[in-house]
mmCIF file of C-alpha atoms and ligand atoms in Angstrom:
data_model
loop_
_atom_site.group_PDB
_atom_site.id
_atom_site.type_symbol
_atom_site.label_atom_id
_atom_site.label_comp_id
_atom_site.label_asym_id
_atom_site.label_seq_id
_atom_site.Cartn_x
_atom_site.Cartn_y
_atom_site.Cartn_z
ATOM 1 C CA MET E 1 -0.201 0.188 -0.454
ATOM 2 C CA ASN E 2 1.279 2.971 -1.050
ATOM 3 C CA ILE E 3 0.234 5.755 1.598
ATOM 4 C CA LEU E 4 0.967 9.620 0.609
ATOM 5 C CA VAL E 5 1.955 11.888 4.391
ATOM 6 C CA ILE E 6 0.641 15.091 3.965
ATOM 7 C CA ASN E 7 1.763 17.696 7.158
ATOM 8 C CA SER E 8 0.345 21.069 6.436
ATOM 9 C CA GLY E 9 1.315 24.043 8.278
ATOM 10 C CA SER E 10 0.525 28.126 8.430
ATOM 11 C CA SER E 11 2.228 28.396 4.961
ATOM 12 C CA THR E 12 4.138 24.992 4.227
ATOM 13 C CA VAL E 13 3.166 21.757 3.210
ATOM 14 C CA LYS E 14 5.466 18.514 3.898
ATOM 15 C CA PHE E 15 4.909 15.314 2.361
ATOM 16 C CA GLN E 16 6.289 12.088 1.757
ATOM 17 C CA VAL E 17 4.888 8.403 0.614
ATOM 18 C CA ILE E 18 5.660 5.681 1.759
ATOM 19 C CA GLU E 19 5.557 2.117 0.409
ATOM 20 C CA THR E 20 4.219 0.025 3.826
ATOM 21 C CA THR E 21 5.476 -3.664 3.952
ATOM 22 C CA ASP E 22 3.713 -4.564 7.383
ATOM 23 C CA ALA E 23 1.801 -2.046 9.600
ATOM 24 C CA THR E 24 1.282 -4.540 12.619
ATOM 25 C CA GLY E 25 3.853 -4.306 14.494
ATOM 26 C CA ASP E 26 4.720 -1.287 17.421
ATOM 27 C CA LEU E 27 7.233 0.132 14.264
ATOM 28 C CA LEU E 28 5.754 0.195 10.877
ATOM 29 C CA ARG E 29 8.124 -1.662 7.704
ATOM 30 C CA GLN E 30 8.180 0.750 4.988
ATOM 31 C CA GLN E 31 10.222 1.803 2.462
ATOM 32 C CA LYS E 32 10.133 5.636 2.213
ATOM 33 C CA LEU E 33 9.222 6.527 -2.541
ATOM 34 C CA ALA E 34 9.593 10.001 -1.606
ATOM 35 C CA ARG E 35 9.939 13.113 -0.452
ATOM 36 C CA GLY E 36 9.493 16.888 -0.196
ATOM 37 C CA LEU E 37 7.984 20.772 0.357
ATOM 38 C CA VAL E 38 6.689 23.289 -1.093
ATOM 39 C CA ASP E 39 7.733 26.393 1.223
ATOM 40 C CA ARG E 40 6.570 30.017 2.049
ATOM 41 C CA ILE E 41 3.033 29.277 0.463
ATOM 42 C CA GLY E 42 1.104 32.554 -0.921
ATOM 43 C CA ALA E 43 4.431 34.812 -0.661
ATOM 44 C CA GLY E 44 7.610 33.898 -3.017
ATOM 45 C CA ALA E 45 6.563 29.997 -2.583
ATOM 46 C CA SER E 46 9.487 27.609 -3.168
ATOM 47 C CA TYR E 47 9.598 23.143 -3.419
ATOM 48 C CA ARG E 48 12.254 20.695 -2.907
ATOM 49 C CA PHE E 49 10.852 17.421 -3.655
ATOM 50 C CA GLU E 50 13.049 14.173 -3.734
ATOM 51 C CA GLY E 51 13.208 10.456 -5.359
ATOM 52 C CA LEU E 52 11.369 8.170 -6.814
ATOM 53 C CA GLY E 53 14.946 7.507 -8.678
ATOM 54 C CA ARG E 54 15.167 11.166 -9.965
ATOM 55 C CA SER E 55 17.460 14.041 -9.205
ATOM 56 C CA THR E 56 16.464 16.757 -6.049
ATOM 57 C CA GLN E 57 14.323 19.046 -7.899
ATOM 58 C CA SER E 58 14.293 22.384 -6.223
ATOM 59 C CA GLY E 59 12.965 26.704 -7.005
ATOM 60 C CA SER E 60 10.244 28.763 -7.042
ATOM 61 C CA LEU E 61 7.169 28.115 -7.195
ATOM 62 C CA PRO E 62 4.119 29.880 -8.033
ATOM 63 C CA VAL E 63 1.681 28.780 -5.148
ATOM 64 C CA GLY E 64 -0.484 31.195 -3.436
ATOM 65 C CA ASN E 65 -2.612 28.326 -1.632
ATOM 66 C CA HIS E 66 -2.482 25.232 -0.112
ATOM 67 C CA GLU E 67 -5.303 23.429 -2.602
ATOM 68 C CA GLU E 68 -1.946 24.316 -5.012
ATOM 69 C CA ALA E 69 0.545 23.725 -3.433
ATOM 70 C CA VAL E 70 -0.674 19.234 -3.087
ATOM 71 C CA ARG E 71 -1.953 19.949 -6.779
ATOM 72 C CA SER E 72 1.584 20.788 -7.797
ATOM 73 C CA ILE E 73 2.899 17.872 -4.990
ATOM 74 C CA ILE E 74 0.653 15.269 -7.240
ATOM 75 C CA HIS E 75 1.318 16.542 -10.381
ATOM 76 C CA TRP E 76 5.464 15.892 -9.532
ATOM 77 C CA LEU E 77 5.311 12.508 -8.355
ATOM 78 C CA ARG E 78 2.516 11.353 -11.857
ATOM 79 C CA SER E 79 5.348 12.958 -14.154
ATOM 80 C CA ASP E 80 7.748 12.087 -15.509
ATOM 81 C CA GLY E 81 6.469 7.980 -17.105
ATOM 82 C CA HIS E 82 5.347 7.436 -12.939
ATOM 83 C CA ASP E 83 2.208 6.269 -12.594
ATOM 84 C CA LEU E 84 2.612 6.042 -8.621
ATOM 85 C CA ALA E 85 -0.522 4.355 -7.027
ATOM 86 C CA LEU E 86 -1.720 6.652 -3.668
ATOM 87 C CA ASP E 87 -4.106 4.255 -1.780
ATOM 88 C CA ALA E 88 -4.320 6.305 0.929
ATOM 89 C CA VAL E 89 -3.335 9.406 2.571
ATOM 90 C CA GLY E 90 -2.708 10.469 6.092
ATOM 91 C CA HIS E 91 -3.027 13.777 7.282
ATOM 92 C CA ARG E 92 -1.385 15.045 10.673
ATOM 93 C CA VAL E 93 -3.567 17.582 11.864
ATOM 94 C CA VAL E 94 -2.065 18.310 15.499
ATOM 95 C CA HIS E 95 -5.316 19.479 17.863
ATOM 96 C CA GLY E 96 -7.974 16.339 18.272
ATOM 97 C CA GLY E 97 -8.802 17.849 21.810
ATOM 98 C CA ASP E 98 -11.020 15.326 23.641
ATOM 99 C CA GLU E 99 -12.703 14.750 20.945
ATOM 100 C CA PHE E 100 -10.088 12.506 18.869
ATOM 101 C CA LEU E 101 -8.331 9.612 20.938
ATOM 102 C CA GLY E 102 -6.884 7.998 17.939
ATOM 103 C CA PRO E 103 -6.506 8.611 14.444
ATOM 104 C CA VAL E 104 -10.044 8.346 12.449
ATOM 105 C CA ARG E 105 -10.804 7.626 8.272
ATOM 106 C CA ILE E 106 -11.640 11.098 7.702
ATOM 107 C CA ASP E 107 -15.488 12.335 6.163
ATOM 108 C CA ASP E 108 -17.831 15.285 6.796
ATOM 109 C CA GLY E 109 -18.320 14.825 10.501
ATOM 110 C CA VAL E 110 -14.795 14.902 11.290
ATOM 111 C CA ILE E 111 -14.266 18.372 9.590
ATOM 112 C CA SER E 112 -16.589 19.662 11.370
ATOM 113 C CA LYS E 113 -15.390 17.876 14.147
ATOM 114 C CA ILE E 114 -12.072 19.594 13.533
ATOM 115 C CA GLU E 115 -13.014 22.821 12.459
ATOM 116 C CA ALA E 116 -14.557 22.728 16.100
ATOM 117 C CA LEU E 117 -11.505 22.543 17.629
ATOM 118 C CA ASN E 118 -9.998 25.489 15.105
ATOM 119 C CA GLU E 119 -10.307 27.818 18.243
ATOM 120 C CA LEU E 120 -7.789 25.637 20.614
ATOM 121 C CA ALA E 121 -5.487 24.773 17.827
ATOM 122 C CA PRO E 122 -5.487 28.639 15.341
ATOM 123 C CA LEU E 123 -2.009 28.317 14.029
ATOM 124 C CA HIS E 124 -2.205 25.174 13.446
ATOM 125 C CA ASN E 125 -5.852 23.139 12.420
ATOM 126 C CA PRO E 126 -7.167 25.604 10.452
ATOM 127 C CA ALA E 127 -4.178 24.655 7.786
ATOM 128 C CA ALA E 128 -4.152 21.355 8.589
ATOM 129 C CA LEU E 129 -7.762 21.536 7.317
ATOM 130 C CA SER E 130 -6.682 23.294 4.377
ATOM 131 C CA GLY E 131 -4.312 20.851 3.622
ATOM 132 C CA ILE E 132 -7.442 17.848 4.251
ATOM 133 C CA ARG E 133 -10.049 19.441 1.626
ATOM 134 C CA ALA E 134 -7.521 20.127 -0.821
ATOM 135 C CA ALA E 135 -6.277 16.466 -0.970
ATOM 136 C CA GLN E 136 -9.829 15.747 -1.320
ATOM 137 C CA LYS E 137 -10.251 18.270 -4.434
ATOM 138 C CA ILE E 138 -7.078 16.781 -5.891
ATOM 139 C CA LEU E 139 -7.256 12.572 -5.678
ATOM 140 C CA GLY E 140 -11.504 12.628 -4.997
ATOM 141 C CA ALA E 141 -13.788 10.502 -2.862
ATOM 142 C CA ALA E 142 -12.047 6.597 -4.091
ATOM 143 C CA VAL E 143 -8.798 7.988 -1.714
ATOM 144 C CA PRO E 144 -9.987 7.390 1.208
ATOM 145 C CA MET E 145 -7.914 9.566 4.206
ATOM 146 C CA VAL E 146 -6.850 9.184 7.941
ATOM 147 C CA ALA E 147 -6.508 12.610 10.204
ATOM 148 C CA VAL E 148 -4.019 11.008 12.598
ATOM 149 C CA PHE E 149 -3.756 13.415 15.788
ATOM 150 C CA ASP E 150 -0.713 14.727 18.287
ATOM 151 C CA THR E 151 -2.889 14.987 20.826
ATOM 152 C CA SER E 152 -3.543 11.585 20.770
ATOM 153 C CA PHE E 153 -1.239 10.045 22.267
ATOM 154 C CA HIS E 154 -1.440 11.518 25.174
ATOM 155 C CA HIS E 155 -4.720 10.966 25.964
ATOM 156 C CA THR E 156 -3.899 8.683 28.392
ATOM 157 C CA ILE E 157 -2.907 10.682 31.098
ATOM 158 C CA PRO E 158 -4.266 10.861 34.145
ATOM 159 C CA GLU E 159 -6.679 13.187 35.817
ATOM 160 C CA GLN E 160 -3.756 14.372 38.216
ATOM 161 C CA ALA E 161 -1.284 15.108 35.848
ATOM 162 C CA ALA E 162 -3.732 16.238 33.386
ATOM 163 C CA THR E 163 -6.249 18.981 34.989
ATOM 164 C CA TYR E 164 -4.952 22.351 35.984
ATOM 165 C CA ALA E 165 -5.890 23.525 39.913
ATOM 166 C CA ILE E 166 -8.143 26.475 39.018
ATOM 167 C CA PRO E 167 -11.886 26.155 40.083
ATOM 168 C CA TYR E 168 -12.864 22.480 38.400
ATOM 169 C CA GLU E 169 -16.373 24.136 36.918
ATOM 170 C CA LEU E 170 -13.932 26.441 34.652
ATOM 171 C CA SER E 171 -11.880 23.615 33.418
ATOM 172 C CA GLN E 172 -15.063 21.569 33.128
ATOM 173 C CA LYS E 173 -17.024 24.514 30.998
ATOM 174 C CA HIS E 174 -14.252 25.689 29.213
ATOM 175 C CA LYS E 175 -12.932 22.018 28.002
ATOM 176 C CA ILE E 176 -9.593 22.857 29.747
ATOM 177 C CA SER E 177 -7.330 20.433 30.260
ATOM 178 C CA ARG E 178 -3.118 19.187 29.521
ATOM 179 C CA TYR E 179 -4.092 17.951 26.087
ATOM 180 C CA GLY E 180 -0.185 17.856 25.252
ATOM 181 C CA PHE E 181 1.444 18.183 22.050
ATOM 182 C CA HIS E 182 4.409 15.985 19.534
ATOM 183 C CA GLY E 183 2.929 12.974 20.179
ATOM 184 C CA LEU E 184 3.726 11.588 17.258
ATOM 185 C CA ALA E 185 7.046 12.111 17.782
ATOM 186 C CA HIS E 186 7.055 10.848 21.556
ATOM 187 C CA GLN E 187 4.975 7.488 20.068
ATOM 188 C CA TYR E 188 7.909 7.409 17.263
ATOM 189 C CA ASP E 189 10.694 7.787 19.906
ATOM 190 C CA ILE E 190 9.682 5.250 21.435
ATOM 191 C CA ALA E 191 8.224 2.504 19.204
ATOM 192 C CA ARG E 192 11.931 2.839 17.428
ATOM 193 C CA TYR E 193 13.911 2.571 21.072
ATOM 194 C CA ALA E 194 12.241 -1.033 22.096
ATOM 195 C CA ASP E 195 13.092 -1.293 18.589
ATOM 196 C CA LEU E 196 17.077 -1.489 18.937
ATOM 197 C CA ASN E 197 16.531 -2.967 22.367
ATOM 198 C CA GLY E 198 14.197 -6.629 20.699
ATOM 199 C CA LYS E 199 11.566 -5.978 23.332
ATOM 200 C CA PRO E 200 7.972 -4.432 22.755
ATOM 201 C CA VAL E 201 6.816 -0.814 24.089
ATOM 202 C CA ALA E 202 4.472 -2.142 26.503
ATOM 203 C CA GLN E 203 6.857 -2.823 28.817
ATOM 204 C CA VAL E 204 8.720 0.558 28.283
ATOM 205 C CA ARG E 205 9.241 2.850 30.888
ATOM 206 C CA ALA E 206 11.351 5.760 29.781
ATOM 207 C CA VAL E 207 11.766 9.936 29.666
ATOM 208 C CA THR E 208 11.675 11.517 26.026
ATOM 209 C CA LEU E 209 12.929 14.804 25.294
ATOM 210 C CA HIS E 210 11.976 16.131 22.130
ATOM 211 C CA LEU E 211 13.637 18.934 21.751
ATOM 212 C CA GLY E 212 13.499 20.866 18.465
ATOM 213 C CA ASN E 213 12.116 24.814 17.985
ATOM 214 C CA GLY E 214 9.332 23.126 20.560
ATOM 215 C CA CYS E 215 10.450 21.377 22.615
ATOM 216 C CA SER E 216 8.809 18.583 25.304
ATOM 217 C CA ALA E 217 9.457 15.892 27.450
ATOM 218 C CA THR E 218 7.217 12.707 28.191
ATOM 219 C CA ALA E 219 7.066 10.305 31.179
ATOM 220 C CA ILE E 220 5.971 6.827 29.283
ATOM 221 C CA ARG E 221 5.297 3.698 31.462
ATOM 222 C CA ASN E 222 4.059 0.692 29.402
ATOM 223 C CA GLY E 223 4.535 2.566 26.455
ATOM 224 C CA GLN E 224 1.907 4.895 27.662
ATOM 225 C CA ALA E 225 1.856 9.049 28.262
ATOM 226 C CA VAL E 226 1.590 8.772 31.977
ATOM 227 C CA ASP E 227 2.883 13.163 31.703
ATOM 228 C CA THR E 228 4.000 15.665 29.505
ATOM 229 C CA SER E 229 5.641 19.093 29.784
ATOM 230 C CA MET E 230 2.804 20.609 26.819
ATOM 231 C CA GLY E 231 -0.189 21.484 28.635
ATOM 232 C CA PHE E 232 -3.138 23.391 27.375
ATOM 233 C CA THR E 233 -1.831 24.849 24.383
ATOM 234 C CA PRO E 234 2.069 24.512 23.544
ATOM 235 C CA LEU E 235 3.836 27.104 25.594
ATOM 236 C CA GLU E 236 4.215 25.756 28.442
ATOM 237 C CA GLY E 237 7.234 23.029 29.551
ATOM 238 C CA LEU E 238 10.296 23.340 28.792
ATOM 239 C CA VAL E 239 12.087 25.864 27.045
ATOM 240 C CA MET E 240 12.047 26.516 23.293
ATOM 241 C CA GLY E 241 13.862 28.824 20.306
ATOM 242 C CA THR E 242 10.766 31.501 21.031
ATOM 243 C CA ARG E 243 8.417 30.067 23.868
ATOM 244 C CA SER E 244 9.176 30.916 27.063
ATOM 245 C CA GLY E 245 7.353 27.661 28.623
ATOM 246 C CA ASP E 246 6.458 27.952 31.998
ATOM 247 C CA LEU E 247 6.437 30.906 33.724
ATOM 248 C CA ASP E 248 4.727 32.687 37.205
ATOM 249 C CA PRO E 249 1.359 32.982 35.625
ATOM 250 C CA ALA E 250 1.067 36.219 37.176
ATOM 251 C CA LEU E 251 3.432 37.476 34.896
ATOM 252 C CA VAL E 252 1.191 37.911 32.014
ATOM 253 C CA ASN E 253 -1.003 40.747 33.817
ATOM 254 C CA TYR E 254 2.199 42.898 36.072
ATOM 255 C CA LEU E 255 3.796 43.154 32.395
ATOM 256 C CA ALA E 256 1.018 44.193 30.699
ATOM 257 C CA ARG E 257 0.241 46.654 32.895
ATOM 258 C CA LYS E 258 3.648 47.895 33.146
ATOM 259 C CA GLU E 259 4.602 47.626 29.421
ATOM 260 C CA SER E 260 0.966 49.512 28.711
ATOM 261 C CA VAL E 261 0.186 46.234 26.389
ATOM 262 C CA THR E 262 -2.272 43.700 26.496
ATOM 263 C CA ALA E 263 -2.632 40.799 27.658
ATOM 264 C CA VAL E 264 -2.738 39.319 24.295
ATOM 265 C CA ASP E 265 0.147 40.693 23.230
ATOM 266 C CA ILE E 266 2.197 39.112 26.706
ATOM 267 C CA GLU E 267 0.941 35.758 24.990
ATOM 268 C CA ASP E 268 2.480 37.306 21.978
ATOM 269 C CA MET E 269 5.561 37.174 23.449
ATOM 270 C CA LEU E 270 5.897 34.751 25.353
ATOM 271 C CA ASN E 271 5.801 32.945 22.738
ATOM 272 C CA LYS E 272 7.603 34.582 19.288
ATOM 273 C CA ARG E 273 10.084 36.480 21.246
ATOM 274 C CA SER E 274 10.775 35.211 24.657
ATOM 275 C CA GLY E 275 12.952 31.350 24.648
ATOM 276 C CA LEU E 276 15.814 31.316 23.513
ATOM 277 C CA LEU E 277 16.137 33.984 21.243
ATOM 278 C CA GLY E 278 14.297 36.443 24.334
ATOM 279 C CA LEU E 279 17.157 35.536 26.418
ATOM 280 C CA SER E 280 20.238 35.817 24.043
ATOM 281 C CA GLY E 281 18.974 38.583 22.196
ATOM 282 C CA LEU E 282 20.870 36.988 19.393
ATOM 283 C CA SER E 283 18.923 33.823 17.919
ATOM 284 C CA ASN E 284 16.535 30.385 18.421
ATOM 285 C CA ASP E 285 18.798 28.542 17.140
ATOM 286 C CA MET E 286 20.419 26.614 19.380
ATOM 287 C CA ARG E 287 24.425 25.634 17.231
ATOM 288 C CA GLU E 288 24.201 29.896 16.780
ATOM 289 C CA LEU E 289 24.098 30.047 20.376
ATOM 290 C CA THR E 290 26.487 26.593 21.792
ATOM 291 C CA ALA E 291 28.965 27.899 18.776
ATOM 292 C CA ALA E 292 28.762 31.559 21.472
ATOM 293 C CA TYR E 293 28.889 29.858 24.659
ATOM 294 C CA ASP E 294 32.124 30.872 25.939
ATOM 295 C CA LYS E 295 32.392 34.748 24.898
ATOM 296 C CA ASN E 296 28.729 35.821 25.009
ATOM 297 C CA PRO E 297 27.432 35.399 27.888
ATOM 298 C CA ARG E 298 23.924 36.279 27.026
ATOM 299 C CA ALA E 299 24.133 32.814 24.638
ATOM 300 C CA ARG E 300 25.790 31.268 27.762
ATOM 301 C CA LEU E 301 22.314 32.335 30.218
ATOM 302 C CA ALA E 302 20.081 31.017 27.168
ATOM 303 C CA VAL E 303 21.891 27.782 26.681
ATOM 304 C CA ASP E 304 21.774 27.194 30.258
ATOM 305 C CA VAL E 305 18.143 28.485 31.410
ATOM 306 C CA PHE E 306 17.379 25.650 28.544
ATOM 307 C CA CYS E 307 18.931 23.262 29.718
ATOM 308 C CA HIS E 308 18.205 23.714 33.717
ATOM 309 C CA ARG E 309 14.257 23.512 32.792
ATOM 310 C CA ALA E 310 15.106 19.816 30.952
ATOM 311 C CA ARG E 311 16.732 18.847 33.876
ATOM 312 C CA LYS E 312 14.307 20.109 36.316
ATOM 313 C CA TYR E 313 11.892 17.819 33.711
ATOM 314 C CA LEU E 314 13.855 14.924 33.495
ATOM 315 C CA GLY E 315 13.832 14.269 37.481
ATOM 316 C CA ALA E 316 10.801 14.936 38.154
ATOM 317 C CA TYR E 317 9.443 12.695 35.640
ATOM 318 C CA LEU E 318 11.717 9.708 36.696
ATOM 319 C CA ALA E 319 9.438 10.891 40.095
ATOM 320 C CA VAL E 320 6.637 10.332 38.829
ATOM 321 C CA LEU E 321 7.430 7.020 36.979
ATOM 322 C CA GLY E 322 9.291 5.371 39.722
ATOM 323 C CA GLY E 323 12.575 5.212 37.629
ATOM 324 C CA ALA E 324 13.065 4.939 34.570
ATOM 325 C CA GLU E 325 14.804 2.165 31.763
ATOM 326 C CA ALA E 326 16.136 4.774 29.480
ATOM 327 C CA VAL E 327 16.004 8.143 28.453
ATOM 328 C CA ILE E 328 15.366 8.950 24.899
ATOM 329 C CA PHE E 329 16.856 12.867 23.164
ATOM 330 C CA SER E 330 15.154 13.600 19.894
ATOM 331 C CA GLY E 331 14.630 16.474 17.393
ATOM 332 C CA GLY E 332 16.672 18.935 15.593
ATOM 333 C CA ILE E 333 18.903 19.871 19.568
ATOM 334 C CA GLY E 334 18.263 16.700 21.033
ATOM 335 C CA GLU E 335 19.570 14.432 18.070
ATOM 336 C CA ASN E 336 22.774 17.078 17.143
ATOM 337 C CA SER E 337 24.288 18.996 19.729
ATOM 338 C CA PRO E 338 26.202 16.872 22.218
ATOM 339 C CA LEU E 339 27.169 20.082 24.335
ATOM 340 C CA VAL E 340 23.593 20.331 25.254
ATOM 341 C CA ARG E 341 22.791 16.670 26.394
ATOM 342 C CA GLU E 342 25.991 16.619 28.261
ATOM 343 C CA LYS E 343 24.205 19.587 30.153
ATOM 344 C CA ILE E 344 21.179 17.937 31.018
ATOM 345 C CA CYS E 345 22.142 14.624 31.796
ATOM 346 C CA ALA E 346 25.261 15.479 34.115
ATOM 347 C CA GLY E 347 25.724 15.046 38.285
ATOM 348 C CA MET E 348 22.500 12.420 37.342
ATOM 349 C CA GLU E 349 24.848 10.111 38.868
ATOM 350 C CA TRP E 350 22.481 9.520 41.852
ATOM 351 C CA CYS E 351 19.734 8.376 39.418
ATOM 352 C CA GLY E 352 21.880 5.481 37.576
ATOM 353 C CA LEU E 353 22.994 7.552 34.757
ATOM 354 C CA THR E 354 26.108 8.127 33.915
ATOM 355 C CA LEU E 355 26.652 9.264 29.660
ATOM 356 C CA ASP E 356 29.746 8.267 27.781
ATOM 357 C CA PRO E 357 31.332 11.219 26.627
ATOM 358 C CA SER E 358 32.679 9.440 23.713
ATOM 359 C CA ALA E 359 29.779 8.572 22.433
ATOM 360 C CA ASN E 360 27.951 11.237 23.349
ATOM 361 C CA ALA E 361 30.500 13.757 21.301
ATOM 362 C CA THR E 362 30.246 11.123 18.477
ATOM 363 C CA VAL E 363 26.573 10.232 17.885
ATOM 364 C CA ILE E 364 24.522 12.990 15.814
ATOM 365 C CA GLY E 365 21.332 12.595 14.320
ATOM 366 C CA THR E 366 21.783 8.581 13.553
ATOM 367 C CA ASP E 367 19.689 5.940 16.337
ATOM 368 C CA SER E 368 22.186 5.039 18.768
ATOM 369 C CA ARG E 369 23.176 4.980 22.456
ATOM 370 C CA ILE E 370 25.744 7.416 24.528
ATOM 371 C CA SER E 371 25.380 6.079 27.541
ATOM 372 C CA ALA E 372 28.055 4.585 29.598
ATOM 373 C CA PRO E 373 28.380 0.893 29.866
ATOM 374 C CA ASP E 374 27.689 0.483 33.402
ATOM 375 C CA SER E 375 25.294 3.422 33.714
ATOM 376 C CA THR E 376 22.526 2.094 35.319
ATOM 377 C CA LEU E 377 20.121 4.352 33.017
ATOM 378 C CA ASP E 378 20.087 4.245 29.654
ATOM 379 C CA VAL E 379 19.987 6.602 27.342
ATOM 380 C CA TRP E 380 19.716 7.030 23.750
ATOM 381 C CA VAL E 381 19.148 9.173 20.654
ATOM 382 C CA ILE E 382 16.783 9.037 18.277
ATOM 383 C CA HIS E 383 16.361 10.711 14.845
ATOM 384 C CA THR E 384 12.185 11.314 15.390
ATOM 385 C CA ASP E 385 10.440 9.762 11.715
ATOM 386 C CA GLU E 386 6.828 11.263 12.580
ATOM 387 C CA GLU E 387 5.596 10.059 9.081
ATOM 388 C CA ASN E 388 6.233 6.958 9.844
ATOM 389 C CA ILE E 389 4.093 6.487 12.411
ATOM 390 C CA ILE E 390 1.011 8.901 10.406
ATOM 391 C CA ALA E 391 1.352 5.722 8.099
ATOM 392 C CA ARG E 392 1.485 2.699 10.575
ATOM 393 C CA GLU E 393 -2.271 4.306 11.831
ATOM 394 C CA THR E 394 -3.383 5.162 8.437
ATOM 395 C CA ALA E 395 -2.944 1.747 7.222
ATOM 396 C CA ARG E 396 -4.388 0.098 10.798
ATOM 397 C CA VAL E 397 -7.383 2.181 10.376
ATOM 398 C CA LEU E 398 -7.983 1.337 6.902
ATOM 399 C CA GLN E 399 -7.321 -2.094 7.239
ATOM 400 C CA ARG E 400 -9.837 -1.848 10.441
ATOM 401 C CA ARG E 401 -12.653 -1.820 8.121
HETATM 402 P P1 AMP U 501 13.286 20.902 14.949
HETATM 403 O O1 AMP U 501 12.608 21.954 14.915
HETATM 404 O O2 AMP U 501 13.360 19.461 15.105
HETATM 405 O O3 AMP U 501 13.757 20.596 13.275
HETATM 406 O O4 AMP U 501 14.849 21.730 15.217
HETATM 407 C C1 AMP U 501 15.761 23.082 14.651
HETATM 408 C C2 AMP U 501 16.100 23.518 15.897
HETATM 409 O O5 AMP U 501 17.403 22.396 15.948
HETATM 410 C C3 AMP U 501 17.101 24.575 15.388
HETATM 411 O O6 AMP U 501 16.415 25.505 15.087
HETATM 412 C C4 AMP U 501 18.505 24.449 15.641
HETATM 413 O O7 AMP U 501 18.234 24.977 16.864
HETATM 414 C C5 AMP U 501 18.417 22.890 16.351
HETATM 415 N N1 AMP U 501 19.382 22.164 15.539
HETATM 416 C C6 AMP U 501 19.692 21.886 14.235
HETATM 417 N N2 AMP U 501 21.527 21.259 14.315
HETATM 418 C C7 AMP U 501 21.732 21.456 15.598
HETATM 419 C C8 AMP U 501 23.114 21.473 16.036
HETATM 420 N N3 AMP U 501 24.271 20.717 15.326
HETATM 421 N N4 AMP U 501 23.521 21.866 16.717
HETATM 422 C C9 AMP U 501 22.444 21.981 17.676
HETATM 423 N N5 AMP U 501 21.123 22.636 17.363
HETATM 424 C C10 AMP U 501 21.027 22.215 16.305
#
């Protein structure tokens, strides 16, 4: 079965075509046939397409909306003599609220329910809907489509971890809860770790640290999420590229008053001008900050605050789990920054965690263990492949029917 995986952002459409060979296990057995993206839709769009035995193609592309972007992707997949069969489409949808606890086949009712969740994810869900509508229009009703949600993996988080300590009636009235995000990434990371260690994911107890431009930590017991750092929105938890993560909620009103701006302005600042960028005044890119670490005190402060917060969550989640067998680093920073991994893991021997310094220094962007042979808490680096989970879930939903 060939599955087109579509991941639509507000101004991007990323895609992969995955040939699935076996979707029954924790990890999909697959072959990637093609991948690419259309970027900056509506404002001087560009594209990069690769695969199908052709050389990589890239350049500018006159597309003004998601429909034109999806059309150009499908046109490329079927051009140059390729008659590539697309048997199904799997769409990544960020927010499933309390409505979608797992993947679903898309029909009009599902689209209306995703639309009703727009308020909870105003930047993300409308983009996913544009991608879904575009693919439906171009491929027609004959190609089944499945929505796979980033929040679903976290629906196993128990009430005491998912509930905010605000008046209970307000949580009920406004559906306020720790929804959690990055679920596909955490789900892949734990499945891949289990696969690499030859055990069923249902037996794994671990903390996953997904550190990219957005960052989140998840505590996982028996393969299921029991706590996660992002909450009602993706702003909570760890320090991120431009997001503050946790702070004293009283700061919102205090800063609004002191700066004579609105609470909406402050929320915007916490999302777009805080985190690594706000702390350093230099960049939201960890590469630049670690390069400047020894010379620039603000870059050093940004990296140190980032690592301290991640370490605090790691310790908290080890307590939530009552210990774990592994800590898993993933995401652009987790996969590629030995310095960040070292700072987060330094001095953790008390809980059985010792890094292997040479493994940590050399493992960059590959799946490998970086803890010392005598470390009782293993540390792994995993290169996240969210599309694997989207394709696996798409195949499973369609096979169930
Ligand atoms: P992601 O959102 O997972 O694609 O991660 C993107 C982020 O990973 C970038 O903004 C960088 O901060 C970070 N990153 C990528 N490569 C490196 C590297 N070699 N060292 C440190 N950080 C990196």
